[in-house]
Coordinates of C-alpha atoms in Angstrom, one line a residue:
X540 CA 83.9 112.3 131.3
X541 CA 83.5 109.2 129.3
X542 CA 80.5 110.6 127.5
X543 CA 82.3 113.9 126.8
X544 CA 85.3 112.0 125.4
X545 CA 83.0 109.9 123.1
X546 CA 81.3 113.0 121.8
X547 CA 84.7 114.5 121.0
X548 CA 85.7 111.2 119.3
X549 CA 82.6 111.2 117.2
X550 CA 83.1 114.8 116.2
X551 CA 86.5 113.8 114.8
X552 CA 85.3 110.6 113.1
X553 CA 85.9 112.2 109.7
X554 CA 89.6 112.0 110.4
X555 CA 89.3 108.2 110.4
X556 CA 88.8 108.4 106.6
X557 CA 91.6 110.9 106.1
X558 CA 90.0 114.4 106.5
X559 CA 89.1 116.9 109.2
X560 CA 86.8 120.0 108.8
X561 CA 87.8 123.3 110.4
X562 CA 85.7 126.5 110.3
X563 CA 87.3 129.8 110.0
X564 CA 87.0 132.1 113.1
X565 CA 85.0 135.3 112.4
X566 CA 87.2 138.1 111.3
X567 CA 90.1 135.9 110.3
X568 CA 91.7 136.8 106.9
X569 CA 94.2 134.0 106.9
X570 CA 92.1 131.3 105.3
X571 CA 89.0 130.9 103.2
X572 CA 85.7 130.6 105.2
X573 CA 85.6 126.8 105.0
X574 CA 88.6 124.5 104.3
X575 CA 89.1 120.8 104.1
X576 CA 92.4 119.8 105.7
X577 CA 93.7 116.2 105.1
X578 CA 95.5 114.3 107.7
X579 CA 99.2 114.7 106.7
X580 CA 100.8 112.3 104.3
X581 CA 104.4 112.5 105.3
X582 CA 107.4 111.2 103.4
X583 CA 107.2 107.9 105.3
X584 CA 103.5 107.3 105.0
X585 CA 103.6 104.5 102.4
X586 CA 106.5 102.8 104.3
X587 CA 104.6 103.1 107.6
X588 CA 101.5 101.4 106.2
X589 CA 103.6 98.6 104.7
X590 CA 105.5 98.0 107.9
X591 CA 102.3 97.9 110.0
X592 CA 100.8 95.4 107.6
X593 CA 103.9 93.3 107.7
X594 CA 103.8 93.1 111.5
X595 CA 100.0 92.5 111.4
X596 CA 100.4 89.4 109.2
X597 CA 98.4 86.2 109.6
X598 CA 99.6 83.8 112.3
X599 CA 102.3 86.1 113.6
X600 CA 102.8 88.5 116.5
X601 CA 105.4 90.5 118.5
X602 CA 108.1 89.3 120.9
X603 CA 108.6 92.0 123.5
X604 CA 112.1 91.9 124.9
X605 CA 112.4 95.6 125.6
X606 CA 112.9 95.3 129.3
X607 CA 115.1 98.0 130.8
X608 CA 118.5 96.9 132.1
X609 CA 117.1 97.0 135.6
X610 CA 114.0 94.9 134.7
X611 CA 116.1 92.5 132.7
X612 CA 118.3 92.2 135.8
X613 CA 115.3 91.0 137.8
X614 CA 114.6 88.3 135.2
X615 CA 118.2 87.2 135.2
X616 CA 118.3 87.1 139.0
X617 CA 115.3 84.7 139.0
X618 CA 117.7 82.1 137.5
X619 CA 120.7 83.1 139.6
X620 CA 122.6 85.3 137.1
X621 CA 124.2 88.7 137.7
X622 CA 122.9 91.7 135.9
X623 CA 125.8 92.3 133.5
X624 CA 125.9 93.4 129.9
X625 CA 127.4 90.1 128.9
X626 CA 124.5 88.1 130.5
X627 CA 121.9 90.4 129.0
X628 CA 123.5 89.9 125.6
X629 CA 123.7 86.2 126.1
X630 CA 120.0 85.9 126.9
X631 CA 118.9 88.2 124.1
X632 CA 121.1 86.4 121.7
X633 CA 119.4 83.1 122.7
X634 CA 116.0 84.7 121.8
X635 CA 116.9 86.5 118.6
X636 CA 118.9 83.7 117.0
X637 CA 116.2 81.1 117.5
X638 CA 116.0 79.2 114.1
X639 CA 112.5 79.5 112.5
X640 CA 111.3 82.2 114.9
X641 CA 110.0 84.3 112.0
X642 CA 107.3 81.8 111.1
X643 CA 105.4 82.9 114.2
X644 CA 107.0 86.3 115.1
X645 CA 106.7 89.3 112.9
X646 CA 108.3 92.0 115.1
X647 CA 110.6 92.2 118.1
X648 CA 110.7 95.2 120.5
X649 CA 114.2 95.8 121.7
X650 CA 115.7 97.9 124.4
X651 CA 118.2 100.6 123.2
X652 CA 121.2 98.5 124.4
X653 CA 120.0 95.5 122.3
X654 CA 119.4 97.6 119.2
X655 CA 123.1 98.4 119.0
X656 CA 124.4 95.0 120.1
X657 CA 125.7 92.1 118.1
X658 CA 126.0 88.4 118.7
X659 CA 129.2 86.9 120.1
X660 CA 130.1 86.2 116.5
X661 CA 129.8 89.8 115.5
X662 CA 126.5 89.7 113.7
X663 CA 124.2 92.7 114.5
X664 CA 121.0 91.6 116.3
X665 CA 119.1 93.7 113.8
X666 CA 120.5 91.6 111.0
X667 CA 119.5 88.4 112.8
X668 CA 115.9 89.6 112.9
X669 CA 115.8 90.6 109.2
X670 CA 117.1 87.2 108.2
X671 CA 114.0 85.8 109.8
X672 CA 111.7 88.4 108.2
X673 CA 111.1 89.9 111.7
X674 CA 110.8 93.7 111.9
X675 CA 113.1 95.3 114.5
X676 CA 111.4 97.7 117.0
X677 CA 112.6 99.9 119.8
X678 CA 111.2 101.1 123.2
X679 CA 111.4 104.9 123.1
X680 CA 109.8 106.0 126.4
X681 CA 111.9 106.9 129.4
X682 CA 109.7 105.3 132.0
X683 CA 107.0 106.3 134.5
X684 CA 107.3 109.1 137.1
X685 CA 104.8 110.5 139.6
X686 CA 102.1 112.7 138.2
X687 CA 101.7 115.9 140.3
X688 CA 98.1 116.8 141.2
X689 CA 96.9 113.2 140.6
X690 CA 95.6 110.5 142.9
X691 CA 99.0 108.9 143.4
X692 CA 99.2 108.2 139.6
X693 CA 102.0 108.4 137.1
X694 CA 102.8 109.7 133.7
X695 CA 105.3 108.6 131.0
X696 CA 108.4 110.8 130.2
X697 CA 110.5 110.8 127.1
X698 CA 109.1 113.3 124.6
X699 CA 112.2 115.6 125.0
X700 CA 114.6 114.7 122.3
X701 CA 112.4 112.0 120.9
X702 CA 112.6 113.2 117.3
X703 CA 116.4 113.1 117.2
X704 CA 116.5 109.7 119.0
X705 CA 113.9 108.2 116.6
X706 CA 115.9 109.4 113.6
X707 CA 118.9 107.6 115.0
X708 CA 116.9 104.4 115.8
X709 CA 115.7 104.4 112.2
X710 CA 119.2 104.6 110.9
X711 CA 120.2 101.7 113.1
X712 CA 117.4 99.6 111.5
X713 CA 114.4 100.0 113.8
X714 CA 111.1 100.4 111.9
X715 CA 108.6 100.6 114.7
X716 CA 108.5 102.0 118.2
X717 CA 106.8 101.4 121.6
X718 CA 105.7 103.8 124.3
X719 CA 104.1 102.4 127.4
X720 CA 102.1 104.4 129.8
X721 CA 99.7 103.1 132.5
X722 CA 96.3 103.7 134.0
X723 CA 95.4 102.5 137.4
X724 CA 91.7 101.6 138.2
X725 CA 92.2 101.6 142.0
X726 CA 93.6 105.1 141.8
X727 CA 90.4 106.4 140.1
X728 CA 91.6 106.8 137.4
X729 CA 91.7 110.6 137.5
X730 CA 90.7 112.7 134.5
X731 CA 94.1 114.3 134.7
X732 CA 95.9 110.9 134.4
X733 CA 93.7 109.7 131.5
X734 CA 94.3 112.9 129.6
X735 CA 98.0 112.9 130.3
X736 CA 98.3 109.3 129.1
X737 CA 96.3 110.0 125.9
X738 CA 98.1 113.2 125.0
X739 CA 101.6 111.7 125.6
X740 CA 100.8 108.7 123.4
X741 CA 99.5 111.0 120.7
X742 CA 102.5 113.3 120.7
X743 CA 104.8 110.2 120.7
X744 CA 102.9 108.6 117.8
X745 CA 103.1 111.8 115.7
X746 CA 106.8 112.2 116.3
X747 CA 107.5 108.5 115.5
X748 CA 105.6 108.6 112.2
X749 CA 107.5 111.8 111.2
X750 CA 110.7 109.8 111.6
X751 CA 109.7 106.6 109.9
X752 CA 108.7 104.5 112.9
X753 CA 105.3 102.8 113.2
X754 CA 104.1 103.7 116.7
X755 CA 102.7 101.1 119.0
X756 CA 100.1 102.9 121.1
X757 CA 100.0 101.3 124.6
X758 CA 98.0 102.7 127.5
X759 CA 98.2 99.7 129.8
X760 CA 95.3 99.4 132.2
X761 CA 96.9 97.6 135.1
X762 CA 95.5 94.4 136.4
X763 CA 95.8 95.6 140.0
X764 CA 92.5 95.8 142.0
X765 CA 89.4 93.8 143.0
X766 CA 87.0 95.4 140.6
X767 CA 84.7 93.4 138.3
X768 CA 85.1 93.1 134.6
X769 CA 82.4 95.7 133.9
X770 CA 84.4 98.3 135.7
X771 CA 87.5 97.5 133.5
X772 CA 85.3 97.8 130.4
X773 CA 84.1 101.3 131.5
X774 CA 87.6 102.5 132.1
X775 CA 89.0 101.0 128.9
X776 CA 86.3 102.7 126.8
X777 CA 87.0 106.0 128.5
X778 CA 90.8 105.7 128.0
X779 CA 90.6 104.7 124.3
X780 CA 88.1 107.4 123.5
X781 CA 90.6 110.0 124.8
X782 CA 93.5 108.3 123.0
X783 CA 91.8 108.4 119.6
X784 CA 90.6 111.9 120.1
X785 CA 94.2 113.1 120.6
X786 CA 95.6 110.9 117.9
X787 CA 93.3 112.6 115.5
X788 CA 94.2 116.0 116.9
X789 CA 97.8 115.3 116.2
X790 CA 97.1 114.2 112.6
X791 CA 98.4 110.6 113.2
X792 CA 97.8 108.3 110.2
X793 CA 95.7 105.4 111.7
X794 CA 96.8 103.0 109.0
X795 CA 100.4 103.4 110.2
X796 CA 99.9 102.6 113.9
X797 CA 99.5 99.4 116.0
X798 CA 97.7 99.2 119.3
X799 CA 98.9 97.3 122.4
X800 CA 95.9 97.2 124.7
X801 CA 95.2 95.3 127.9
X802 CA 92.6 92.6 127.7
X803 CA 89.4 93.5 129.5
X804 CA 89.5 91.3 132.6
X805 CA 88.4 91.6 136.2
X806 CA 90.9 93.0 138.6
X807 CA 93.5 90.4 139.6
X808 CA 92.2 90.4 143.2
X809 CA 88.5 90.1 142.2
X810 CA 86.7 87.1 143.8
X811 CA 85.5 85.7 140.5
X812 CA 87.8 84.8 137.5
X813 CA 86.4 85.3 134.0
X814 CA 86.5 82.6 131.3
X815 CA 88.3 83.2 128.0
X816 CA 84.9 83.5 126.3
X817 CA 83.9 86.2 128.7
X818 CA 87.2 88.1 128.4
X819 CA 86.9 87.9 124.6
X820 CA 83.3 89.2 124.7
X821 CA 84.1 92.2 126.8
X822 CA 87.4 93.0 125.1
X823 CA 86.0 92.8 121.6
X824 CA 83.0 95.0 122.7
X825 CA 85.5 97.6 123.8
X826 CA 87.4 97.5 120.6
X827 CA 84.3 97.6 118.4
X828 CA 83.1 100.7 120.3
X829 CA 86.4 102.6 120.3
X830 CA 88.8 101.4 117.5
X831 CA 88.4 102.4 113.9
X832 CA 88.8 99.6 111.3
X833 CA 91.6 101.7 109.6
X834 CA 94.0 100.5 112.4
X835 CA 95.7 97.4 111.0
X836 CA 96.7 95.5 114.2
X837 CA 95.7 95.0 117.8
X838 CA 98.7 93.4 119.6
X839 CA 97.6 92.5 123.1
X840 CA 99.9 92.7 126.1
X841 CA 99.7 89.8 128.6
X842 CA 100.0 92.0 131.7
X843 CA 100.8 89.3 134.2
X844 CA 98.6 86.5 132.9
X845 CA 100.0 83.0 132.8
X846 CA 101.4 81.8 129.5
X847 CA 98.4 79.5 128.9
X848 CA 95.9 82.2 130.0
X849 CA 97.2 84.8 127.6
X850 CA 97.1 82.2 124.7
X851 CA 93.6 81.0 125.6
X852 CA 92.2 84.5 125.8
X853 CA 93.7 85.5 122.4
X854 CA 92.3 82.3 120.8
X855 CA 88.8 83.1 122.1
X856 CA 89.0 86.5 120.4
X857 CA 89.8 85.0 117.1
X858 CA 86.8 82.6 116.9
X859 CA 85.1 84.9 114.4
X860 CA 86.4 87.5 111.9
X861 CA 87.6 90.9 113.3
X862 CA 88.1 94.1 111.3
X863 CA 91.7 94.2 112.6
X864 CA 94.5 91.7 113.0
X865 CA 94.0 90.6 116.6
X866 CA 97.3 89.2 117.9
X867 CA 99.9 89.3 120.6
X868 CA 102.9 91.4 121.9
X869 CA 103.9 89.3 124.8
X870 CA 107.0 89.6 127.1
X871 CA 106.7 87.3 130.1
X872 CA 104.0 85.2 128.5
X873 CA 106.6 84.2 125.8
X874 CA 109.8 84.2 128.0
X875 CA 108.9 82.6 131.3
X876 CA 109.5 79.0 130.4
X877 CA 112.4 80.0 128.2
X878 CA 114.3 81.5 131.1
X879 CA 113.6 78.6 133.4
X880 CA 114.8 76.2 130.7
X881 CA 118.0 78.1 130.0
X882 CA 119.2 78.7 133.5
X883 CA 122.2 80.6 132.0
X884 CA 123.8 77.4 130.8
X885 CA 125.2 77.1 127.3
X886 CA 124.2 73.4 127.1
X887 CA 120.5 74.5 127.6
X888 CA 120.4 77.0 124.8
X889 CA 118.8 74.6 122.2
X890 CA 116.2 73.4 124.7
X891 CA 115.4 77.0 125.6
X892 CA 115.0 78.0 122.0
X893 CA 112.6 75.1 121.4
X894 CA 110.6 76.3 124.4
X895 CA 110.3 79.7 122.8
X896 CA 109.1 78.2 119.6
X897 CA 106.5 76.1 121.4
X898 CA 105.1 79.3 123.0
X899 CA 105.4 81.3 119.8
X900 CA 103.6 78.6 117.8
X901 CA 100.8 78.3 120.4
X902 CA 100.2 82.0 120.1
X903 CA 100.4 81.8 116.3
X904 CA 97.6 79.2 116.4
X905 CA 95.6 81.4 118.8
X906 CA 95.9 84.3 116.4
X907 CA 94.4 82.1 113.8
X908 CA 91.7 80.8 116.2
X909 CA 93.1 77.2 116.2
X910 CA 94.8 76.8 119.5
X911 CA 94.0 74.0 121.9
X912 CA 95.3 73.9 125.5
X913 CA 95.7 70.1 125.4
X914 CA 99.2 69.2 126.5
X915 CA 100.0 72.5 128.2
X916 CA 102.5 72.1 131.0
X917 CA 101.7 73.0 134.6
X918 CA 104.4 75.7 134.4
X919 CA 102.6 77.5 131.6
X920 CA 99.5 77.7 133.8
X921 CA 101.2 79.6 136.6
X922 CA 100.1 83.2 136.9
X923 CA 102.7 86.0 136.7
X924 CA 100.8 88.9 138.2
X925 CA 102.7 90.9 140.7
X926 CA 100.8 93.6 142.6
X927 CA 102.3 97.0 142.0
X928 CA 104.7 95.6 139.4
X929 CA 107.2 98.1 138.0
X930 CA 109.2 97.8 134.8

């Protein structure tokens, strides 16, 4: 399957530079015998490229605060708060009004509720972000559901009505989108699940670009399992080959997308942990084999790594030049210490915002390859992997 996918990918490599070749079927009178067809240049193309470059700017990455209301409730419960709209608003206000955040953060992924919310003083959260030169983004998928015919795997829903929703999100101020699907190594993964993930991501990406949103392409390869790092590399290469094949099939403009891959690591339950240098070696190998240089930014997810691990691994990947901006799109790895510092108390807001800046600055330095773990707290070194974690 992996070889077949790579052959398909190579066959479509011309699309990476803006063109595809199609031969006329015998007997067809609709077209000339041979025709060169360019990847579409829609009305938003220039804006998409500009937005993607802005997000993929040196020393900056993405703050992911797009947890669903249910998942946000889990985070709030960890500090003894009820899952109410007012509490969700208070926490997200703390994050989005942090002074100086734009020095280290270029984009923020929001949940739909947050996109339409304001601060307690009546200022739109979108405006708060723009004041810090941070691009507002929006989670557009509708979550995972069981995939019939698979090995107990899932697929991501949300394509129905996506075009109209995306147009509304654009009007509200969003300029990029996120769609997360997952691949499970312990479950196979099955060919069906890989194809479904790749096709869904490609359709979403095409629809997003048609409506002015830069799509973040995120097939998360879950940390669950006891497999070695070599197995993760094998699966990651297979998944990304399929993803880029279908992105090309759907005429997606590569210069106007961002990727959100998992780092190539051993399974969380594997007996041997990998060093940051080893993780960087395997992850960059996968990217070099599968991702065209036209893609402006690789914004890694943390996937249950500790705050310090996620930063160290990113730093290791930036010790030499890469053809893409290699950065971060972290949720828990930016928020964990913030939540525990805040505790839902107004008098702790300033300290919690300082904790966010500390983590954001650490990852900014890692994006530049200049991070040192000296002085990291013990709290930042605690892993956050949860087996079978659901969002």
